Structures are given as structure tokens and as C-alpha cells.
PDB file of C-alpha atoms in Angstrom:
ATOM      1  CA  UNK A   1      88.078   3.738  -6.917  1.00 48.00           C
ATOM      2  CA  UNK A   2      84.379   4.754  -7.580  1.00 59.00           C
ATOM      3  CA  UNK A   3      81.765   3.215  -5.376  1.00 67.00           C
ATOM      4  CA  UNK A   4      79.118   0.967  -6.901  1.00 78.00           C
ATOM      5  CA  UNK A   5      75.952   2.380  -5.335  1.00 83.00           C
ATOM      6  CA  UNK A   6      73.173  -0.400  -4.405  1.00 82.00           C
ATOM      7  CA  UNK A   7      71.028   0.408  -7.039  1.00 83.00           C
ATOM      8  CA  UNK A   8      73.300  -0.445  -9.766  1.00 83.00           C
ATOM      9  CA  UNK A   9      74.491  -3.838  -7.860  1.00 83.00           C
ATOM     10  CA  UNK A  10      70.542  -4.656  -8.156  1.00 84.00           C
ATOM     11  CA  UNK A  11      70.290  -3.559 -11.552  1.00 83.00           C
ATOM     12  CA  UNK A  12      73.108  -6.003 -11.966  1.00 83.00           C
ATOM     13  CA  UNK A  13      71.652  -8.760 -10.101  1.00 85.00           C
ATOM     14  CA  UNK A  14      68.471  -8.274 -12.091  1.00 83.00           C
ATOM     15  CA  UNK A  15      70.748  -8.131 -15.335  1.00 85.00           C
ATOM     16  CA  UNK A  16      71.700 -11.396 -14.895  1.00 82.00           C
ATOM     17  CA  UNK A  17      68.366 -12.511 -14.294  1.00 78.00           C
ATOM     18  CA  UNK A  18      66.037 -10.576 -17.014  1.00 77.00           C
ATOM     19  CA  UNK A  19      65.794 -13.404 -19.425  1.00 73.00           C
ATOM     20  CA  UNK A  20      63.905 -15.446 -16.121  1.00 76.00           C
ATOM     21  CA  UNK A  21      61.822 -12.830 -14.464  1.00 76.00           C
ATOM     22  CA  UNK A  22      59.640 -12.107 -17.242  1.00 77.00           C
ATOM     23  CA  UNK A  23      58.553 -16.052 -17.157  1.00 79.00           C
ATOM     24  CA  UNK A  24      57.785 -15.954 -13.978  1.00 81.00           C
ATOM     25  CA  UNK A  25      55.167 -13.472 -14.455  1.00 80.00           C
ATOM     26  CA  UNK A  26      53.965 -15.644 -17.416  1.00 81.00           C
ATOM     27  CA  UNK A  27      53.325 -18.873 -15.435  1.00 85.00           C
ATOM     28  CA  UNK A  28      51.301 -16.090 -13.187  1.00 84.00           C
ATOM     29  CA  UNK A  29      49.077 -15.421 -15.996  1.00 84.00           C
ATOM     30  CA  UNK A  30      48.729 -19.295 -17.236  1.00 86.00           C
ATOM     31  CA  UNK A  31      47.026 -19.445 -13.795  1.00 86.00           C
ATOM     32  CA  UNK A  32      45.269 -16.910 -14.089  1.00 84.00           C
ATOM     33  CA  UNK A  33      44.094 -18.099 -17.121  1.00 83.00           C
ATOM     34  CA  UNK A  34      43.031 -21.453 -16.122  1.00 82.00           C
ATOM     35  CA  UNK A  35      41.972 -21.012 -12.783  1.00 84.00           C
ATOM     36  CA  UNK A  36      40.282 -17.087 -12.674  1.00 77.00           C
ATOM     37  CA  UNK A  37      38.700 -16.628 -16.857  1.00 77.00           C
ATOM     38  CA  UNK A  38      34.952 -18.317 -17.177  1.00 78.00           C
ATOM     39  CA  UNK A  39      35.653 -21.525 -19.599  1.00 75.00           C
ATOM     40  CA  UNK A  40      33.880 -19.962 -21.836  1.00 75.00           C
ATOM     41  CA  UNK A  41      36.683 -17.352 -22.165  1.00 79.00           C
ATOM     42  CA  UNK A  42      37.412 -16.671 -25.936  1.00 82.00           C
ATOM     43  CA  UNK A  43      40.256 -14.295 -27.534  1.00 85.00           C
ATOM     44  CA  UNK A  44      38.460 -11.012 -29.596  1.00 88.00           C
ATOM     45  CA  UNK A  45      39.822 -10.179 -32.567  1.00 91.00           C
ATOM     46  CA  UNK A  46      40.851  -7.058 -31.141  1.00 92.00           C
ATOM     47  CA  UNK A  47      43.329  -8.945 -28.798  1.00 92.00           C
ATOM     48  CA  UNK A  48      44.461 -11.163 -31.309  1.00 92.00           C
ATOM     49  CA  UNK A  49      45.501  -8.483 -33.446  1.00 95.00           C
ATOM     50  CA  UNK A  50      47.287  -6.341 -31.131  1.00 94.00           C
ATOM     51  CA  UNK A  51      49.265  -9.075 -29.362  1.00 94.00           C
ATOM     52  CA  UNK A  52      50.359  -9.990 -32.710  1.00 95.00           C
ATOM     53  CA  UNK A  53      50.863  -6.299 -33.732  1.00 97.00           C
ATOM     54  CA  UNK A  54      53.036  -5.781 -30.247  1.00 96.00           C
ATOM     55  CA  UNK A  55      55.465  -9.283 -30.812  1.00 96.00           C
ATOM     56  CA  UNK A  56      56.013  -8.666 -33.997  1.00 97.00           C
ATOM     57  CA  UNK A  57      56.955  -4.762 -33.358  1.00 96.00           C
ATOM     58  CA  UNK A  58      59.113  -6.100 -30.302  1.00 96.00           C
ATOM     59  CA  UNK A  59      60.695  -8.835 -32.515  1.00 97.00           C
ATOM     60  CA  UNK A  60      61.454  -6.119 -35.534  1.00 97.00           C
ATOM     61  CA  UNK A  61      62.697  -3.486 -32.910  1.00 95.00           C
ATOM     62  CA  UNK A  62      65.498  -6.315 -31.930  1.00 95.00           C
ATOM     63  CA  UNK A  63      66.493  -7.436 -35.321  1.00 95.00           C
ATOM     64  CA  UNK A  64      66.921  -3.899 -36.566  1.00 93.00           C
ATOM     65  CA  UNK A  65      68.950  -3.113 -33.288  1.00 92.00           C
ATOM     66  CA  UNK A  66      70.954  -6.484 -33.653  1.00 90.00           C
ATOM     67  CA  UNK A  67      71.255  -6.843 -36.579  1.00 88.00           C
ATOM     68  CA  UNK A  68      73.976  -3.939 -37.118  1.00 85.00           C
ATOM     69  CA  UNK A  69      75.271  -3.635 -33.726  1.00 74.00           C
ATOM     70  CA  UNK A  70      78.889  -2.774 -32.242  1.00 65.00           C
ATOM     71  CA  UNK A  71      81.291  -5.345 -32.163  1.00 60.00           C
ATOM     72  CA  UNK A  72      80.606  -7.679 -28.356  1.00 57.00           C
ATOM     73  CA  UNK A  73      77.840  -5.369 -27.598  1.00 61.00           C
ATOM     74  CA  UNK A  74      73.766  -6.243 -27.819  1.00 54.00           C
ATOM     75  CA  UNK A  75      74.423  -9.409 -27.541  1.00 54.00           C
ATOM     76  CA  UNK A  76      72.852 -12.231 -24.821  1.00 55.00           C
ATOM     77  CA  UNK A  77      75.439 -12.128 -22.327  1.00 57.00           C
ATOM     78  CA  UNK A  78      73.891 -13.064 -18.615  1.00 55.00           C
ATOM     79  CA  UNK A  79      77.015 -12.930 -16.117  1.00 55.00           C
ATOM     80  CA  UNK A  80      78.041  -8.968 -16.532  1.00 57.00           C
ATOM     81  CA  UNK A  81      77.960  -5.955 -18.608  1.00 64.00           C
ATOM     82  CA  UNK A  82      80.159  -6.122 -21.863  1.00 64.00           C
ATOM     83  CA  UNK A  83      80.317  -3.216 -24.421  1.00 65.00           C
ATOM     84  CA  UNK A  84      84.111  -3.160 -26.731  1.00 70.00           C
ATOM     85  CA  UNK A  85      82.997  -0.355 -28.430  1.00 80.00           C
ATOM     86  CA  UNK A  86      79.901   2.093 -27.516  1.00 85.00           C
ATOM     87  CA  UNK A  87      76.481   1.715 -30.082  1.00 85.00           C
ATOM     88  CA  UNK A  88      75.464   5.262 -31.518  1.00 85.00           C
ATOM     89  CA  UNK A  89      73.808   4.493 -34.748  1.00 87.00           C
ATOM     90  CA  UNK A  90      71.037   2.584 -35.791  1.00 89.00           C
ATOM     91  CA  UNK A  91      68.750   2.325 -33.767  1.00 91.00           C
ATOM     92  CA  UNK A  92      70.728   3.434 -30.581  1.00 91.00           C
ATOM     93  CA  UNK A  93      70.557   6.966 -32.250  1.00 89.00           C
ATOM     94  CA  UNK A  94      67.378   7.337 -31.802  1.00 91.00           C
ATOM     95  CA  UNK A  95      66.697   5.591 -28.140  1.00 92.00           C
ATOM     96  CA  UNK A  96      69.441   4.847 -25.749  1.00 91.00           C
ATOM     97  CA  UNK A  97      67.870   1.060 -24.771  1.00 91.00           C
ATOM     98  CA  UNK A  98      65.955  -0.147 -28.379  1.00 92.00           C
ATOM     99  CA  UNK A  99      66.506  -3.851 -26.754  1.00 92.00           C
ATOM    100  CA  UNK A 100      64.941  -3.333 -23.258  1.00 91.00           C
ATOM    101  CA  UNK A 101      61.843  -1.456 -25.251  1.00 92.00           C
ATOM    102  CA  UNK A 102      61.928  -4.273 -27.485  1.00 94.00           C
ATOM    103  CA  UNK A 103      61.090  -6.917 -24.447  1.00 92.00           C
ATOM    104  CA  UNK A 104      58.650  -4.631 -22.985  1.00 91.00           C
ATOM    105  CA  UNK A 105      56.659  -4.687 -26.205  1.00 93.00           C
ATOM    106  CA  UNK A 106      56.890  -8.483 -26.648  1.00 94.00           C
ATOM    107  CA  UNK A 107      55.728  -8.943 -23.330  1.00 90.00           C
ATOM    108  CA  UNK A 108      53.064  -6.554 -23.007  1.00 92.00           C
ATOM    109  CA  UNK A 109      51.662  -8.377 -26.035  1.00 93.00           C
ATOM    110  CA  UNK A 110      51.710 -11.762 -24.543  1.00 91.00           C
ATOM    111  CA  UNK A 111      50.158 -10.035 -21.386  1.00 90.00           C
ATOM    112  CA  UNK A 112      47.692  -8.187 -23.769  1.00 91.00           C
ATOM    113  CA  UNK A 113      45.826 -12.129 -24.830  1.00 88.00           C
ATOM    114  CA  UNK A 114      44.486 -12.153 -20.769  1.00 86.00           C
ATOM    115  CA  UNK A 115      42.065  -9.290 -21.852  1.00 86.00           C
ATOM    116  CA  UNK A 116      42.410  -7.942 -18.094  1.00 85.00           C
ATOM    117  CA  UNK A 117      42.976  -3.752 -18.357  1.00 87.00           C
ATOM    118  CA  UNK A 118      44.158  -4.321 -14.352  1.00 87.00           C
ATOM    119  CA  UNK A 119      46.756  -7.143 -15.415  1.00 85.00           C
ATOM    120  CA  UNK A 120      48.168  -5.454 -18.519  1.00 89.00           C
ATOM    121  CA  UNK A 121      48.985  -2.196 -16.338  1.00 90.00           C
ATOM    122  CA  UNK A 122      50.378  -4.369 -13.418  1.00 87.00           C
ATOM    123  CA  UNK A 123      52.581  -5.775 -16.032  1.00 86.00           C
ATOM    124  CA  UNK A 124      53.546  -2.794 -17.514  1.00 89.00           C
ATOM    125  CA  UNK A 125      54.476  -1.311 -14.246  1.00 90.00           C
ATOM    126  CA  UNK A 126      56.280  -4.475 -12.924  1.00 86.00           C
ATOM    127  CA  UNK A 127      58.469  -4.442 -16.390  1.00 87.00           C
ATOM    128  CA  UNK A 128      58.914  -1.022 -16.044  1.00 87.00           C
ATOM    129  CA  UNK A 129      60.177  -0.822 -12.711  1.00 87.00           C
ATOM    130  CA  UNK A 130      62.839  -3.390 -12.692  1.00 87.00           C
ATOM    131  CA  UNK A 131      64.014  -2.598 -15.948  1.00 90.00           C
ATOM    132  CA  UNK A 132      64.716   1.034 -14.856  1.00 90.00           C
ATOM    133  CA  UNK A 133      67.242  -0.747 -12.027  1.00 91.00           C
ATOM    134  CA  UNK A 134      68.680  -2.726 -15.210  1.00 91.00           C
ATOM    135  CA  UNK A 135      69.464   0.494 -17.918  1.00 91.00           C
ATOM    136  CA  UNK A 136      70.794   2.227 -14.343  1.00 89.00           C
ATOM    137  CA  UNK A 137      73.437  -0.197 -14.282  1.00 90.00           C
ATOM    138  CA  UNK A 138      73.706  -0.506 -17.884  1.00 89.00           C
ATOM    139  CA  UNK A 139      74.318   3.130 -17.725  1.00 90.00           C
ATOM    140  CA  UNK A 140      76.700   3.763 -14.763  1.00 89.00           C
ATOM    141  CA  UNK A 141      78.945   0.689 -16.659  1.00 88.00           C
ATOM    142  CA  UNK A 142      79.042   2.385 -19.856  1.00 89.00           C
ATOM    143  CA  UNK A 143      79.767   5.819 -18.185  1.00 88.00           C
ATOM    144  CA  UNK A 144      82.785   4.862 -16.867  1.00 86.00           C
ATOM    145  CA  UNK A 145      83.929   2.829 -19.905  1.00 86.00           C
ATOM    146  CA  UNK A 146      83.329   5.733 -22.202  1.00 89.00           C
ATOM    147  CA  UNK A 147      83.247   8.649 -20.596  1.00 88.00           C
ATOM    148  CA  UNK A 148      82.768  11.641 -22.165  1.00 91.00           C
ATOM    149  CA  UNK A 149      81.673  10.007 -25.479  1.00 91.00           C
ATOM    150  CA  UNK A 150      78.624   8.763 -23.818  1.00 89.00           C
ATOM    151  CA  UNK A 151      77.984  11.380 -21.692  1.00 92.00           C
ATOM    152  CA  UNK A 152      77.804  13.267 -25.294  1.00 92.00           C
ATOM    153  CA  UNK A 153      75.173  10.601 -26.764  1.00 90.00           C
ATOM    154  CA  UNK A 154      73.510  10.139 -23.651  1.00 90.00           C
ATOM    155  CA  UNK A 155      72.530  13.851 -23.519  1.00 90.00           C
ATOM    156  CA  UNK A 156      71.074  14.085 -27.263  1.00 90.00           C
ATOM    157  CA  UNK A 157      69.528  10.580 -26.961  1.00 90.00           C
ATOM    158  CA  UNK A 158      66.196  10.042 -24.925  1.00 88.00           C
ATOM    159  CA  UNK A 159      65.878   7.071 -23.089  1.00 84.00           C
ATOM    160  CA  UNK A 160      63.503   4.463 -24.485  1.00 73.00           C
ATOM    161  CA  UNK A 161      61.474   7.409 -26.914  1.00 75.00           C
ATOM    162  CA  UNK A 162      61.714   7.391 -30.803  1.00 77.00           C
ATOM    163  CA  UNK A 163      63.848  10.859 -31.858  1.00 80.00           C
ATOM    164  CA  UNK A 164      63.066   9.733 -35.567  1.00 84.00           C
ATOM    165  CA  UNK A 165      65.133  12.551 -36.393  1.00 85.00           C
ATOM    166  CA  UNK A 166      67.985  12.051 -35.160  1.00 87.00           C
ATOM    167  CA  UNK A 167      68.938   8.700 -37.053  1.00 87.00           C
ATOM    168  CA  UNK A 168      71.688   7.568 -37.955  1.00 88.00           C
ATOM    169  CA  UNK A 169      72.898   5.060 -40.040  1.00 88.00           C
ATOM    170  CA  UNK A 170      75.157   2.373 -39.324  1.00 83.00           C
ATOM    171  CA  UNK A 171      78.566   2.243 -40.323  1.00 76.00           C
ATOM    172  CA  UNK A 172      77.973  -1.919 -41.097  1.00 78.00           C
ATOM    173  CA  UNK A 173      75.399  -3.431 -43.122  1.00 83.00           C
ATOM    174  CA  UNK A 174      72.858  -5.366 -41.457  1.00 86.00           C
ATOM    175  CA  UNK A 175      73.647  -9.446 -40.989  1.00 86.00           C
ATOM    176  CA  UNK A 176      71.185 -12.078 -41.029  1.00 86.00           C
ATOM    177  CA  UNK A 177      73.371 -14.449 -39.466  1.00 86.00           C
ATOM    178  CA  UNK A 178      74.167 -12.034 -36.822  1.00 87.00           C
ATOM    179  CA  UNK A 179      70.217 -11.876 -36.477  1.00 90.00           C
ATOM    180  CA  UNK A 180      69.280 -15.609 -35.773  1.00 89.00           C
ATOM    181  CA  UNK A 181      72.123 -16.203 -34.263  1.00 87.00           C
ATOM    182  CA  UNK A 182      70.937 -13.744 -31.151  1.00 88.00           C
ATOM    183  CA  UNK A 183      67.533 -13.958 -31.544  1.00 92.00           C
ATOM    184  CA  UNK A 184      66.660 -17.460 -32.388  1.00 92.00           C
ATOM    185  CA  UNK A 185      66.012 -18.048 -28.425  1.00 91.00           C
ATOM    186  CA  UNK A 186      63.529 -15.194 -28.333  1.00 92.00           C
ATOM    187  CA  UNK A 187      61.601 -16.594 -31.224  1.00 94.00           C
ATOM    188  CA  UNK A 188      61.359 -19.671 -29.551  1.00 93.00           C
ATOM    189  CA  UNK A 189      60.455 -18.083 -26.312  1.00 91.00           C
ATOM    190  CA  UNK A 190      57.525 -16.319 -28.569  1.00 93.00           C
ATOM    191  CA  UNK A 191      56.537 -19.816 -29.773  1.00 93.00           C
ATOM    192  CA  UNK A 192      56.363 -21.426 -26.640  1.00 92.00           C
ATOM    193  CA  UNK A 193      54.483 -18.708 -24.980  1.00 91.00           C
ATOM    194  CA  UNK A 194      51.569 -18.922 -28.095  1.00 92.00           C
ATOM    195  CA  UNK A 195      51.683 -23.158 -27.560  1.00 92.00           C
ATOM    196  CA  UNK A 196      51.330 -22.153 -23.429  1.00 90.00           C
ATOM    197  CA  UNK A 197      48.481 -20.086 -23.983  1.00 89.00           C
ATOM    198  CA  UNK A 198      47.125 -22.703 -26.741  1.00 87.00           C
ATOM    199  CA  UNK A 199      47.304 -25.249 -24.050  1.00 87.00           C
ATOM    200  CA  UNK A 200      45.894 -23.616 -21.166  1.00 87.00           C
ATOM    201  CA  UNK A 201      42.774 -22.376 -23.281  1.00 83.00           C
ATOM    202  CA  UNK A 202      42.221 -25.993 -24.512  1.00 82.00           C
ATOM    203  CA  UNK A 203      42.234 -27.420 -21.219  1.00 81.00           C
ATOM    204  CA  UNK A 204      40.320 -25.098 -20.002  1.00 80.00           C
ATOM    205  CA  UNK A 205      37.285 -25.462 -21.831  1.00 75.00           C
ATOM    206  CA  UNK A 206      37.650 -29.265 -21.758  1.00 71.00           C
ATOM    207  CA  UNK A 207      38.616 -29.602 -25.463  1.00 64.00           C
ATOM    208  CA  UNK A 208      41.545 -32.050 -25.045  1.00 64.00           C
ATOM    209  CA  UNK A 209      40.783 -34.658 -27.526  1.00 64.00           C
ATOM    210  CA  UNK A 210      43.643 -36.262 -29.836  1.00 57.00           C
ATOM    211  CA  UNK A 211      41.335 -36.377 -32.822  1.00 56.00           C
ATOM    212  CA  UNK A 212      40.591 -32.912 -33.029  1.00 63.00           C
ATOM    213  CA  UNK A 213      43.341 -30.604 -31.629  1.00 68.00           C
ATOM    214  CA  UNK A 214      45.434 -32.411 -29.487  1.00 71.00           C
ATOM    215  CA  UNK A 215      47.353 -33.571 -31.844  1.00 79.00           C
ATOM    216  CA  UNK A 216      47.984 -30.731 -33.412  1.00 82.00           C
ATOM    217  CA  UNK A 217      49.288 -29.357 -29.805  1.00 85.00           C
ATOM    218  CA  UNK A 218      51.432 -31.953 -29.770  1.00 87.00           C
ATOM    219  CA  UNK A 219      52.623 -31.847 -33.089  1.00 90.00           C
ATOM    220  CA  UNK A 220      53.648 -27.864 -32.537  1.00 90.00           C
ATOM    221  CA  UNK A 221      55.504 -28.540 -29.589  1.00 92.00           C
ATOM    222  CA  UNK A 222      57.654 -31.056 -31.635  1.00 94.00           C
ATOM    223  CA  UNK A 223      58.326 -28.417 -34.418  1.00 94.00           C
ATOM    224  CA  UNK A 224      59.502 -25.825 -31.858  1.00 94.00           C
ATOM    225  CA  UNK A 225      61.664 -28.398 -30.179  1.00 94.00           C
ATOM    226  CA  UNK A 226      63.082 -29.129 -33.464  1.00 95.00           C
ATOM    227  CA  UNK A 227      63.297 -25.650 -34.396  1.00 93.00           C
ATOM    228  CA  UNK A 228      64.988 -24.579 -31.225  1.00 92.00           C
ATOM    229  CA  UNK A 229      68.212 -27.948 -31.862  1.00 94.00           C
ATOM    230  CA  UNK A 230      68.827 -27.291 -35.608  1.00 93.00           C
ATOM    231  CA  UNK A 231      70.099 -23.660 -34.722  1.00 91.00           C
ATOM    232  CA  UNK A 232      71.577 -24.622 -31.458  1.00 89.00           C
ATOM    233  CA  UNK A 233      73.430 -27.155 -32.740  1.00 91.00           C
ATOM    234  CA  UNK A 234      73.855 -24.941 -35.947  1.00 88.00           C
ATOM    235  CA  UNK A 235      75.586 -22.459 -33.549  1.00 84.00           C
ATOM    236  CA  UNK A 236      77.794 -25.213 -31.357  1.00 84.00           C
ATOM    237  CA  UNK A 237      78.669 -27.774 -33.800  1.00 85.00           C
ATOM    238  CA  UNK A 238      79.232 -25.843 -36.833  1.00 83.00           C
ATOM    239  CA  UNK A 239      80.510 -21.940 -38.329  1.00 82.00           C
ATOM    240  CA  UNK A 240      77.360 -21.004 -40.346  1.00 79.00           C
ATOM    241  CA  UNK A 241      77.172 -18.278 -37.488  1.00 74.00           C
ATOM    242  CA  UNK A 242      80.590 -17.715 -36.752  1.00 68.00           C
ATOM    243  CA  UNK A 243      80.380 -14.159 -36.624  1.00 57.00           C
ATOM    244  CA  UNK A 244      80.675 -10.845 -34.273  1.00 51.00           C
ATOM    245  CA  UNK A 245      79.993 -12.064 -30.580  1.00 52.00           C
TER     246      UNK A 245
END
């Protein structure tokens, strides 16, 4: 029986765990934010436009990849690897891990609205460093699943860069459902993180008043509640998204 090195049982451990770590490092930059930035801090139009630019490229990189995925593979499974058949096309066949890129972006642009060049790079290299432990165990699973097929793919496939060239398309065509059924949660994460920040800056510069903006606060927080239990329950209670797992 092959031995498990350690690095792959803490890319494992930090599999389970990826969804988590990343807030972590968000409630570090809240603080940050409220204790550390003058209060008259204010977001350039420069950041503005390339956090949005970087979450929406992170969101599109994840639909694409989702969206015409393997059968029980890409999905949001937390517990342990699971791959029934091995993803070559789409977007796999031009980066071996579009989905781990795909978070990096997202985050970086959330990181990106602290306007610290120190922070953003601390980030970066944070992300990057635990998520190398998480494709090495990705990668030693899928090795020994597949064997020689993905030794094949993994050879002529870089790692997280774009091979435009080497596309391929896939075999499926793309499915909406499959789409918000996966990614509703990251959405909502996105949301959340934008009301956070929204938040934060208001109390920061003392502008809590009901009349003028906290209501409207309050009032987004209820819509991404909302938002967040009509496709849960969508996804429990009924089969709009019964569909590849």
C-alpha cells in the first residue's frame, strides 16, 4: 500500500477547511479596516474597479469550469477528495486547478478594497502557500485514481496558467442549474463580504444613521438572507436542481 506523505495529509486537512480559512483572513482585514485606516479612508475608483474586475473574473472562471464539469467532480464536497471520472476539457484543458485560481482571484479582489500594497502581497502569498498543500493532495489522489491518464494531462497541462491553445471543448453543454446550484454559496459569500466592508466603512466614519444609510444596510442584509433560503431550500425541498452531484 502507498504511503500518504505528510504533506498531502495537510493538504487534506486544509481541503476540508478551504471554504473557512479564507474568512479568517477577512475578519483580519475588517480590523484592519476599522481600527488601522484614518476615518477619513475612502475607496478610489481605481480600487473599486479592479476589485470588481477580479470577483467578477473569479466568479466567471468558476461558472465556466462548473458549469460543464465531469460527473461528481468540481463540486463543494468538504470531507475528502471525490473525482468518478477525471476533467480534461473545458477549462481543465487549459489549467489543471481553474477552481483554486478562481478563489485566489475573488479573494485577492476583496483584499484589493484595503488599498494596502503590503496586505494584498501578504494575502497573495498566504493563499498561495496553503493552496499549493491543497492541489498536492488533490494531485497525489487523482494520480492514483487515474494513473496514467492523468499523468498524460498532467504533463501537457500547466498548473494554474492559461495554455489558451490547448482548449478543448466539452463533451456536455454547459447547465445553468448545475451553475447555481454550486455556486449560489459563493455569490452569497461575495455579497456578504461587499455588506462587511459596507458596514465597517460606515461605522467607521461615524455615519450610522437610520435615515440616511442605515437602513439601506439593513435592508441588504435582508435581501442576501433571503437570497441565500430561496435556493437552499430550492436545493433541499424541491428537484429544480436535481442534477449531476
Amino acid at each position: 500500500m502507498e504511503q500518504i506523505s505528510k504533506r498531502e495529509i495537510l493538504g487534506n486537512q486544509l481541503f476540508r477547511y478551504r471554504g473557512h480559512i479564507p474568512l479568517l483572513f477577512m475578519v483580519g482585514a475588517l480590523l484592519f479596516l476599522y481600527f488601522k485606516t484614518p476615518t477619513d479612508f475612502e475607496l478610489s475608483p481605481w480600487t473599486i474597479f479592479k476589485t470588481t474586475l477580479l470577483v467578477l473574473a473569479g466568479h466567471g472562471l468558476r461558472m465556466a469550469t462548473v458549469g460543464v464539469r465531469a460527473f461528481q467532480s468540481s463540486g463543494r464536497n468538504r470531507s475528502h477528495q471525490v473525482a468518478e471520472q477525471l476533467n480534461t476539457s473545458g477549462m481543465y484543458s487549459i489549467m489543471r486547478h481553474p477552481l483554486y485560481a478562481a478563489n485566489l482571484l475573488i479573494w485577492l479582489g476583496w483584499a484589493s478594497l484595503l488599498q494596502s500594497n503590503v496586505l494584498w502581497f501578504l494575502f497573495f502569498g498566504v493563499f498561495s502557500f496553503y493552496y499549493a498543500f491543497i492541489m498536492h493532495a488533490e494531485e497525489a489522489f487523482l494520480s492514483r485514481k487515474f494513473k496514467e491518464e492523468y499523468s498524460i494531462w498532467k504533463n501537457k497541462t500547466p498548473i494554474v496558467g492559461l495554455a489558451f491553445w490547448k482548449y478543448k471543448k466539452a463533451a456536455g453543454n454547459f447547465s445553468w442549474r448545475i451553475v447555481v446550484k454550486n455556486e449560489y454559496p459563493g455569490w452569497i459569500s461575495s455579497f456578504a463580504t461587499a455588506w462587511m466592508f459596507a458596514v465597517v466603512l460606515t461605522l467607521k466614519r461615524g455615519l450610522w444613521h437610520w435615515s440616511e444609510n442605515g437602513h439601506l444596510i439593513v435592508y441588504w442584509a435582508l435581501v442576501i438572507t433571503a437570497f441565500g433560503l430561496t435556493f437552499k431550500g430550492l436545493k433541499k425541498y424541491t428537484t429544480v436542481f436535481y442534477e449531476m452531484d
